[in-house]
mmCIF file of C-alpha atoms and ligand atoms in Angstrom:
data_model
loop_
_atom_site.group_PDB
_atom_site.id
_atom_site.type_symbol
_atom_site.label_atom_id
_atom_site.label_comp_id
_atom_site.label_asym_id
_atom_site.label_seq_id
_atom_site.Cartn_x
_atom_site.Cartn_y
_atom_site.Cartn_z
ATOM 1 C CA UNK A 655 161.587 57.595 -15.327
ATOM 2 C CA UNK A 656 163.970 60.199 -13.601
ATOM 3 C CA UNK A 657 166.524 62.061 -16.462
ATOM 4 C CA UNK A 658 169.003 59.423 -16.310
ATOM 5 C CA UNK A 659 166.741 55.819 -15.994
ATOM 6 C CA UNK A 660 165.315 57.095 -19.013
ATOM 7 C CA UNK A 661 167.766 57.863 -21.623
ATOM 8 C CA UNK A 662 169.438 54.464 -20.577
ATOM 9 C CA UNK A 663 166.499 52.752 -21.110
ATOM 10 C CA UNK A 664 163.835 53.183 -18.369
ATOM 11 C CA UNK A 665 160.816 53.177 -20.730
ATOM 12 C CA UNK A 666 161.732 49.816 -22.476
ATOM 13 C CA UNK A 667 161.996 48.222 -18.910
ATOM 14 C CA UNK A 668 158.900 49.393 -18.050
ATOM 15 C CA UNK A 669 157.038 47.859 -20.948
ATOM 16 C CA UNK A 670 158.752 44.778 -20.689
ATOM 17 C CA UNK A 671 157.639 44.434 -16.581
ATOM 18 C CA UNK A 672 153.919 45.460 -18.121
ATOM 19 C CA UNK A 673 153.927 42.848 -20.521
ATOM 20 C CA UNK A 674 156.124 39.880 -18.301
ATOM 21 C CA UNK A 675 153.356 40.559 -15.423
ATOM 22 C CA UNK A 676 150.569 41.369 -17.362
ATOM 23 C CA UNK A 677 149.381 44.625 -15.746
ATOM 24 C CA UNK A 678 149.674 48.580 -16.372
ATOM 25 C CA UNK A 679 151.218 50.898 -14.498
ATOM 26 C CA UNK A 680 149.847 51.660 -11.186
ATOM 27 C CA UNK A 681 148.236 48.205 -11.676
ATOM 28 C CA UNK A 682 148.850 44.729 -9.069
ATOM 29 C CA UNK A 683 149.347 40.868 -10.357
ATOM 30 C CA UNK A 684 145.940 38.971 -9.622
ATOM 31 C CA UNK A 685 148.250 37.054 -6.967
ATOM 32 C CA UNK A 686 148.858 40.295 -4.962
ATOM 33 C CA UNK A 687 152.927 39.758 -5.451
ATOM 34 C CA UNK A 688 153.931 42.636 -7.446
ATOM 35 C CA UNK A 689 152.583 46.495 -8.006
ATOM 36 C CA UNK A 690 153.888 48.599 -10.861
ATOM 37 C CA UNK A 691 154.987 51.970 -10.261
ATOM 38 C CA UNK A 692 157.243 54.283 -11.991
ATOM 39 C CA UNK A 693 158.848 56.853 -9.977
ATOM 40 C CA UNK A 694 160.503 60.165 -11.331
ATOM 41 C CA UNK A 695 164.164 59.003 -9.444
ATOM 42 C CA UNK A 696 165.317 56.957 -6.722
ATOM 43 C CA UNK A 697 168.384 58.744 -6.231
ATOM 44 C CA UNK A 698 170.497 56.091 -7.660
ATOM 45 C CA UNK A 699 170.921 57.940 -10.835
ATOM 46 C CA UNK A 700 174.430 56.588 -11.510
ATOM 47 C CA UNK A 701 173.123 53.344 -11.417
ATOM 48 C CA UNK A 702 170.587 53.429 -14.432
ATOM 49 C CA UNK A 703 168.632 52.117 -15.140
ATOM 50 C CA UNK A 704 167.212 51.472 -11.812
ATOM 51 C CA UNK A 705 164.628 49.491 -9.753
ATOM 52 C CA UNK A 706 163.473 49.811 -6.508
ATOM 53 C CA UNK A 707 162.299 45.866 -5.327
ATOM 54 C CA UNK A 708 160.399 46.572 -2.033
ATOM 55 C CA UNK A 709 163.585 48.429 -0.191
ATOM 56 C CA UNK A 710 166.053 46.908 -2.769
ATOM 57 C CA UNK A 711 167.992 49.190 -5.404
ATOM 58 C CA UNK A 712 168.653 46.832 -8.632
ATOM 59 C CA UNK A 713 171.117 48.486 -10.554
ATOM 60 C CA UNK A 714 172.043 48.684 -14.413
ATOM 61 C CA UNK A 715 168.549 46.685 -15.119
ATOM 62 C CA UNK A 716 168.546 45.110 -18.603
ATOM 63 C CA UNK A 717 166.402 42.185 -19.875
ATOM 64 C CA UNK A 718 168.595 39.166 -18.783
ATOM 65 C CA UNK A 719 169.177 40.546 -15.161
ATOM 66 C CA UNK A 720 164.839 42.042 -15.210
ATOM 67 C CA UNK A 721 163.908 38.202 -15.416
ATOM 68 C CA UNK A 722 166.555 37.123 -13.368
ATOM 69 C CA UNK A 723 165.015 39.371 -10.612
ATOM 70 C CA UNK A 724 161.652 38.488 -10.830
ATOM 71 C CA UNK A 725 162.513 34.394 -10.584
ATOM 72 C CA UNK A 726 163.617 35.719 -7.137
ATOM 73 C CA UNK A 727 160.631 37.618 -6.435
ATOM 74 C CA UNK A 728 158.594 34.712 -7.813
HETATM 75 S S1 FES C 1885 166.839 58.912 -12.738
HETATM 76 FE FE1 FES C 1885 166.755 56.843 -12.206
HETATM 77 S S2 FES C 1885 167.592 56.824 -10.240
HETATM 78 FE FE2 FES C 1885 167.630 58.879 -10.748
#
């Protein structure tokens, strides 16, 4: 939710990850497999909107390539 993430974005990826796994922010899956956290930047600012995936930068993150990512995390 640094500067950048978020006027490309950021908050609209974060609600849909709340709603696809069903848990708030700071919250974990019942299954253990994923935590949500929103950081302020992940120095990848050219890149946003941005996830971090364990040690993983995903870049440019929109709703196709969000699902895409978690049917690999799955
Ligand atoms: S603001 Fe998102 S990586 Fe810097």
């Amino acid at each position: 939710m640094g500067t950048a993430c978020y006027v490309r974005g950021g908050m609209e990826i974060v609600k849909r990850l709340s709603q696809t796994l069903g848990v708030g922010v700071g919250e974990t899956t019942p299954d253990g497999k994923f935590t949500l956290e929103v950081m302020r930047c992940i120095g990848a600012c050219g890149l946003a909107p941005a996830l971090l995936v364990n040690d993983r930068v995903v870049r440019q993150v929109n709703p196709d390539k969000l699902n895409r990512v978690l049917a690999l995390c799955g």
